[in-house]
Amino acid sequence: MPDAKATSVHPSLVEALQGAGARLLSHVPGAAVLRLLGERPHVVDGMTLDPHVQLVRMVRLRRRIPPLSAAHVDARRATYRRETASVTGTPTPVASVRDVAIEGGDGTLRARLYAAPGGAGERPPLLVYLHGGGFALGDLETHDEPCRLLARHAGMHVMSVAYRLAPEHPFPAPVDDACAALRWALRHASSLGADPRLVGVGGDSAGANLATVAAQVLAGEGRPPAGQLLVYPTTDAEAATPSRAAFGAGYFLDTADIDAFRDMYLGSDVAVRRDPRVSPVRCPDLQLAPPALVVTAGFDALRDEGDEYAGALRRAGVKVGQLRYESLVHGFLHMTSVSPGARNAAIAIASAWRALLAGAPSAA
């Protein structure tokens, strides 16, 4: 299996204690948290950072966590697993969770199916979910809680996919896996207990990039998914935006990390950065894309390219819903146990996604 190295990694004692403290403080009003810490609200360009996120940011800055470029990818993967585990509380309950084997671009992939709560005989929508992590990090465990939240609050099945990762499997391997997983889901939705007419694809960050590329590829094949859920997506490998300049250091996703991810995924070939399967904003056939829900965060280096992609889809005539959470940061789906604002945003995203699917044309 491609994620065979994704063995269980537990937070250190310090990380576990810091995570428990952040979860405890999530029950305290934000203003009181800042007073307790002796911090002023963090304001940039008229936007005020969520105070509970500000707490997590303060802890990270004091720990001086190095960027990806300063560590081997295996060490960074382990750190990512520990960090996500340390801030995750009690898992959100769903009807059931089971691992499944699906067809990938070059062999079998592991996937995990989260069944939506519901009555017997119901066939809810199915979301094929592709995790974030810069095409190099992340696995079924790091994104367990976001998938649970989506399944429960959108009332749908979620199939999380462990696609192959760079640098061991650079472009186009993750794209091939994303497309293969979506094709598999469209063929097997009924056997998974889902509505075959309402199979969507989504993801966060790099996973959102893969999701929209898979949506474009399958649309070109004549069988687009019912919709695409794009949470703080990266959409242009050559982007040089104001948000990258403003939030490229100290906001959970640094420019150094972005560059390191890009180089691991794409190698040294600069021309490939303009490939629509890498930079979907450059796709010449965006009008074929299915309806989209694009989610961005105010304090995120990727914010502007997400906004630009939503605009490009609209100009192409695609139905687009857009949510902007100005007080949040890149990766806020991992902060739902420590920030009420992040949790409320995740629940609102689930609701908006289900509403978008309700108005989507049949994929049958």
Coordinates of C-alpha atoms in Angstrom, one line a residue:
M1 CA 0.0 0.0 0.0
P2 CA 1.3 3.5 -0.8
D3 CA 0.9 4.8 2.8
A4 CA 2.5 1.7 4.4
K5 CA 5.0 4.1 6.2
A6 CA 2.1 5.9 7.9
T7 CA 2.5 4.0 11.1
S8 CA 0.9 5.4 14.3
V9 CA 2.8 8.4 15.7
H10 CA 1.9 9.7 19.1
P11 CA 2.4 13.3 20.3
S12 CA 5.3 13.9 22.8
L13 CA 4.3 14.7 26.4
V14 CA 4.8 18.4 25.8
E15 CA 2.7 18.3 22.6
A16 CA 0.0 16.4 24.3
L17 CA -0.1 18.8 27.3
Q18 CA -0.2 21.8 25.0
G19 CA -3.0 20.2 22.9
A20 CA -5.0 19.4 26.1
G21 CA -4.5 23.0 27.3
A22 CA -5.7 24.4 24.0
R23 CA -8.8 22.2 24.0
L24 CA -9.5 23.3 27.6
L25 CA -9.2 27.0 26.7
S26 CA -11.5 26.5 23.7
H27 CA -14.3 26.7 26.3
V28 CA -13.2 30.1 27.4
P29 CA -14.3 33.2 25.5
G30 CA -11.7 34.5 23.1
A31 CA -11.3 37.9 24.8
A32 CA -10.6 36.2 28.1
V33 CA -8.0 33.9 26.5
L34 CA -6.1 36.9 25.2
R35 CA -6.2 38.6 28.6
L36 CA -5.0 35.4 30.3
L37 CA -2.1 35.2 27.8
G38 CA -1.3 38.9 28.1
E39 CA -1.8 39.2 24.3
R40 CA -3.5 41.9 22.2
P41 CA -5.7 40.9 19.3
H42 CA -3.6 40.2 16.2
V43 CA -4.9 42.5 13.4
V44 CA -3.6 42.6 9.8
D45 CA -5.3 44.6 7.0
G46 CA -8.4 45.1 9.1
M47 CA -8.8 41.4 9.8
T48 CA -8.6 40.1 13.4
L49 CA -7.1 36.6 14.0
D50 CA -9.4 34.2 15.8
P51 CA -8.1 34.4 19.5
H52 CA -8.0 30.6 20.0
V53 CA -6.0 30.2 16.7
Q54 CA -3.8 33.1 18.0
L55 CA -3.0 30.9 21.1
V56 CA -2.0 28.0 18.9
R57 CA 0.1 30.3 16.7
M58 CA 1.8 31.8 19.8
V59 CA 2.8 28.3 21.0
R60 CA 4.1 27.3 17.6
L61 CA 6.2 30.5 17.3
R62 CA 7.7 30.0 20.8
R63 CA 8.6 26.4 19.9
R64 CA 10.3 27.7 16.8
I65 CA 9.1 24.8 14.6
P66 CA 11.4 24.8 11.5
P67 CA 10.0 24.9 7.9
L68 CA 9.8 21.7 5.8
S69 CA 13.0 22.7 4.0
A70 CA 14.9 22.3 7.3
A71 CA 13.8 18.6 7.8
H72 CA 13.8 15.3 5.9
V73 CA 10.3 14.5 4.5
D74 CA 10.0 11.4 6.8
A75 CA 10.6 13.6 9.9
R76 CA 8.2 16.2 8.6
R77 CA 5.5 13.6 8.0
A78 CA 5.9 12.3 11.6
T79 CA 5.7 15.9 12.9
Y80 CA 2.5 16.5 10.9
R81 CA 0.9 13.4 12.4
R82 CA 1.9 14.3 15.9
E83 CA 0.7 17.9 15.6
T84 CA -2.7 16.9 14.2
A85 CA -3.1 14.2 16.9
S86 CA -2.2 16.6 19.7
V87 CA -5.0 19.1 18.9
T88 CA -7.7 16.5 18.1
G89 CA -10.1 15.7 20.9
T90 CA -12.8 13.1 21.1
P91 CA -13.6 11.9 17.5
T92 CA -16.9 13.1 16.0
P93 CA -19.3 10.2 15.9
V94 CA -20.5 8.8 12.6
A95 CA -22.6 5.8 11.7
S96 CA -19.6 3.6 10.9
V97 CA -16.0 3.7 9.7
R98 CA -14.3 1.1 7.6
D99 CA -11.2 0.7 5.5
V100 CA -11.6 -0.2 1.8
A101 CA -9.3 -1.1 -1.0
I102 CA -9.8 0.8 -4.3
E103 CA -8.2 1.1 -7.7
G104 CA -5.5 3.7 -8.0
G105 CA -3.5 5.0 -10.9
D106 CA -0.9 2.2 -10.5
G107 CA -2.3 -0.5 -8.2
T108 CA -4.4 -0.7 -5.1
L109 CA -4.9 2.3 -2.7
R110 CA -6.1 2.4 0.8
A111 CA -9.2 4.4 1.5
R112 CA -11.5 4.9 4.5
L113 CA -15.3 5.1 4.3
Y114 CA -17.2 7.3 6.8
A115 CA -20.9 6.5 6.7
A116 CA -23.3 9.3 7.4
P117 CA -25.8 9.0 10.2
G118 CA -29.2 8.3 8.8
G119 CA -32.1 5.9 8.5
A120 CA -32.1 2.5 6.9
G121 CA -32.5 2.5 3.2
E122 CA -31.3 6.1 2.7
R123 CA -28.7 6.7 0.0
P124 CA -26.8 9.9 0.9
P125 CA -24.3 11.7 -1.3
L126 CA -20.7 10.4 -1.5
L127 CA -17.7 12.7 -1.2
V128 CA -14.3 11.4 -2.4
Y129 CA -11.9 13.3 -0.1
L130 CA -8.2 14.0 -0.9
H131 CA -6.2 15.1 2.1
G132 CA -3.9 18.1 2.2
G133 CA -0.2 18.1 3.0
G134 CA 1.6 19.6 0.0
F135 CA 1.5 16.4 -2.1
A136 CA 4.1 15.0 0.3
L137 CA 2.5 14.8 3.8
G138 CA -0.7 13.6 5.3
D139 CA -2.6 10.3 5.4
L140 CA -5.9 8.7 6.5
E141 CA -5.1 9.4 10.1
T142 CA -4.2 13.1 9.8
H143 CA -7.5 13.8 8.2
D144 CA -9.7 11.5 10.2
E145 CA -11.5 14.2 12.2
P146 CA -12.2 16.6 9.2
C147 CA -13.8 13.7 7.3
R148 CA -15.9 12.8 10.4
L149 CA -17.1 16.3 10.7
L150 CA -18.1 16.5 7.0
A151 CA -19.8 13.1 7.1
R152 CA -21.9 14.0 10.2
H153 CA -22.8 17.6 9.5
A154 CA -23.4 17.2 5.7
G155 CA -25.2 13.9 6.1
M156 CA -23.1 12.2 3.5
H157 CA -20.7 9.3 3.1
V158 CA -17.0 10.4 2.9
M159 CA -14.3 8.3 1.3
S160 CA -10.9 9.5 2.3
V161 CA -8.1 8.4 -0.1
A162 CA -4.5 7.6 0.7
Y163 CA -3.0 8.6 -2.7
R164 CA 0.7 8.2 -3.4
L165 CA 2.9 11.0 -2.1
A166 CA 6.0 12.9 -3.4
P167 CA 8.9 12.8 -3.5
E168 CA 8.7 9.0 -3.8
H169 CA 5.8 9.4 -6.3
P170 CA 6.0 12.9 -7.9
F171 CA 3.7 14.4 -10.5
P172 CA 1.6 13.0 -12.1
A173 CA 1.2 10.0 -9.7
P174 CA -1.1 11.8 -7.2
V175 CA -3.2 13.2 -10.1
D176 CA -3.5 9.7 -11.6
D177 CA -4.6 8.3 -8.2
A178 CA -7.1 11.1 -7.6
C179 CA -8.7 10.5 -11.0
A180 CA -8.7 6.7 -10.6
A181 CA -10.3 7.1 -7.1
L182 CA -13.1 9.3 -8.5
R183 CA -13.7 6.9 -11.3
W184 CA -13.9 4.0 -8.9
A185 CA -16.3 5.9 -6.6
L186 CA -18.6 6.7 -9.5
R187 CA -18.7 3.0 -10.4
H188 CA -19.2 1.7 -6.9
A189 CA -21.3 4.4 -5.2
S190 CA -24.4 2.1 -5.0
S191 CA -22.4 -0.8 -3.4
L192 CA -21.1 1.7 -0.8
G193 CA -24.7 2.7 0.0
A194 CA -24.5 6.1 -1.6
D195 CA -26.5 7.9 -4.3
P196 CA -24.6 7.3 -7.6
R197 CA -26.1 10.6 -8.9
L198 CA -24.5 12.6 -6.2
V199 CA -20.8 11.7 -6.1
G200 CA -18.6 14.7 -5.5
V201 CA -14.9 15.2 -5.0
G202 CA -13.1 17.5 -2.6
G203 CA -10.1 18.1 -0.4
D204 CA -8.1 20.7 1.4
S205 CA -4.9 22.5 0.2
A206 CA -3.0 20.2 -2.1
G207 CA -5.9 17.8 -1.9
A208 CA -8.2 20.5 -3.2
N209 CA -5.8 21.0 -6.1
L210 CA -6.1 17.2 -6.9
A211 CA -9.8 17.3 -6.4
T212 CA -10.4 20.1 -9.0
V213 CA -8.0 18.6 -11.4
A214 CA -9.8 15.2 -11.1
A215 CA -13.1 17.0 -11.7
Q216 CA -11.7 18.6 -14.8
V217 CA -10.3 15.4 -16.2
L218 CA -13.5 13.4 -15.7
A219 CA -15.6 16.3 -17.0
G220 CA -13.4 16.1 -20.2
E221 CA -14.2 12.3 -20.3
G222 CA -18.0 13.1 -20.2
R223 CA -18.7 12.1 -16.6
P224 CA -18.1 15.0 -14.3
P225 CA -18.7 14.6 -10.5
A226 CA -21.8 16.3 -9.0
G227 CA -19.7 19.0 -7.4
Q228 CA -16.2 19.9 -6.1
L229 CA -15.4 21.0 -2.6
L230 CA -12.2 23.1 -2.5
V231 CA -11.0 24.1 0.9
Y232 CA -8.1 26.6 0.8
P233 CA -6.9 25.2 -2.5
T234 CA -3.5 25.8 -4.2
T235 CA -4.3 26.5 -7.9
D236 CA -1.3 28.1 -9.4
A237 CA 2.3 26.8 -9.0
E238 CA 3.7 30.2 -10.1
A239 CA 1.5 32.4 -8.0
A240 CA 3.0 35.6 -6.6
T241 CA 0.1 37.1 -4.7
P242 CA -0.3 39.7 -2.0
S243 CA -1.5 37.0 0.4
R244 CA 1.7 35.0 -0.1
A245 CA 3.7 38.0 0.7
A246 CA 1.6 39.0 3.7
F247 CA 1.2 35.6 5.3
G248 CA 4.2 33.6 4.0
A249 CA 5.8 33.3 7.4
G250 CA 4.4 32.5 10.8
Y251 CA 0.9 31.5 9.8
F252 CA 1.1 27.7 9.7
L253 CA 2.0 27.5 6.0
D254 CA 5.3 29.3 5.2
T255 CA 6.5 30.2 1.8
A256 CA 9.6 28.0 2.4
D257 CA 7.2 25.1 2.9
I258 CA 5.2 25.9 -0.2
D259 CA 8.4 26.0 -2.3
A260 CA 9.7 22.8 -0.8
F261 CA 6.4 21.0 -1.5
R262 CA 6.4 22.3 -5.1
D263 CA 9.9 21.1 -5.7
M264 CA 9.3 17.6 -4.3
Y265 CA 6.1 17.3 -6.3
L266 CA 7.3 18.8 -9.6
G267 CA 11.1 18.4 -9.6
S268 CA 13.3 20.9 -11.5
D269 CA 11.2 21.2 -14.7
V270 CA 9.8 24.8 -14.5
A271 CA 7.6 24.3 -17.6
V272 CA 5.5 21.7 -15.8
R273 CA 4.3 24.3 -13.4
R274 CA 2.0 25.7 -16.1
D275 CA 0.4 22.3 -16.8
P276 CA -3.3 22.6 -16.0
R277 CA -3.0 19.4 -14.0
V278 CA -0.6 21.3 -11.7
S279 CA -2.1 24.8 -12.0
P280 CA -5.8 24.2 -12.7
V281 CA -6.5 28.0 -13.0
R282 CA -4.7 27.6 -16.4
C283 CA -7.2 25.0 -17.7
P284 CA -8.6 26.1 -21.1
D285 CA -11.9 24.2 -20.5
L286 CA -13.1 25.4 -17.2
Q287 CA -16.6 25.7 -18.5
L288 CA -16.8 22.0 -18.3
A289 CA -16.2 21.9 -14.6
P290 CA -18.9 20.9 -12.2
P291 CA -20.4 23.3 -9.5
A292 CA -17.9 24.3 -6.9
L293 CA -17.7 25.4 -3.3
V294 CA -14.5 27.3 -2.7
V295 CA -13.4 28.0 0.8
T296 CA -10.6 30.5 1.8
A297 CA -9.1 31.8 5.0
G298 CA -8.1 35.4 5.6
F299 CA -4.7 34.7 7.2
D300 CA -3.6 32.2 4.5
A301 CA -0.8 32.5 2.0
L302 CA -3.0 30.6 -0.5
R303 CA -6.0 32.9 0.0
D304 CA -5.7 35.0 -3.1
E305 CA -5.2 32.1 -5.6
G306 CA -8.3 30.5 -4.1
D307 CA -10.2 33.7 -4.7
E308 CA -8.8 34.0 -8.2
Y309 CA -9.7 30.4 -9.1
A310 CA -13.3 31.0 -7.9
G311 CA -13.4 34.0 -10.1
A312 CA -12.1 32.1 -13.1
L313 CA -14.7 29.4 -12.6
R314 CA -17.5 32.0 -12.5
R315 CA -16.2 33.7 -15.7
A316 CA -16.3 30.3 -17.4
G317 CA -20.0 30.0 -16.4
V318 CA -19.6 27.5 -13.6
K319 CA -21.9 27.7 -10.6
V320 CA -19.7 28.7 -7.6
G321 CA -20.4 29.1 -4.0
Q322 CA -17.7 30.9 -1.9
L323 CA -17.0 31.1 1.8
R324 CA -14.3 33.3 3.3
Y325 CA -13.3 33.0 6.9
E326 CA -11.3 36.1 7.5
S327 CA -10.3 35.3 11.1
L328 CA -8.9 31.8 10.3
V329 CA -5.7 30.4 8.9
H330 CA -4.5 27.7 6.5
G331 CA -5.2 24.3 8.0
F332 CA -8.1 25.4 10.2
L333 CA -9.9 22.1 9.6
H334 CA -7.4 20.6 12.0
M335 CA -8.2 23.2 14.7
T336 CA -11.9 22.3 15.3
S337 CA -11.2 20.9 18.7
V338 CA -9.3 24.0 19.9
S339 CA -11.1 26.8 18.2
P340 CA -14.9 27.3 18.3
G341 CA -14.5 29.5 15.2
A342 CA -12.8 26.8 13.2
R343 CA -15.4 24.2 14.3
N344 CA -18.3 26.5 13.3
A345 CA -16.6 27.1 10.0
A346 CA -16.3 23.4 9.3
I347 CA -20.0 22.8 10.2
A348 CA -21.0 25.7 7.9
I349 CA -18.9 24.3 5.1
A350 CA -20.6 20.9 5.5
S351 CA -24.0 22.6 5.3
A352 CA -23.1 24.7 2.3
W353 CA -21.7 21.7 0.5
R354 CA -24.8 19.6 1.0
A355 CA -26.9 22.6 -0.2
L356 CA -24.7 22.9 -3.4
L357 CA -25.2 19.2 -4.1
A358 CA -29.0 19.6 -3.6
G359 CA -29.0 22.0 -6.6
A360 CA -26.5 20.0 -8.7
P361 CA -27.5 18.4 -12.0
S362 CA -27.8 14.7 -12.1
A363 CA -24.5 12.9 -12.8
A364 CA -26.3 9.7 -13.9

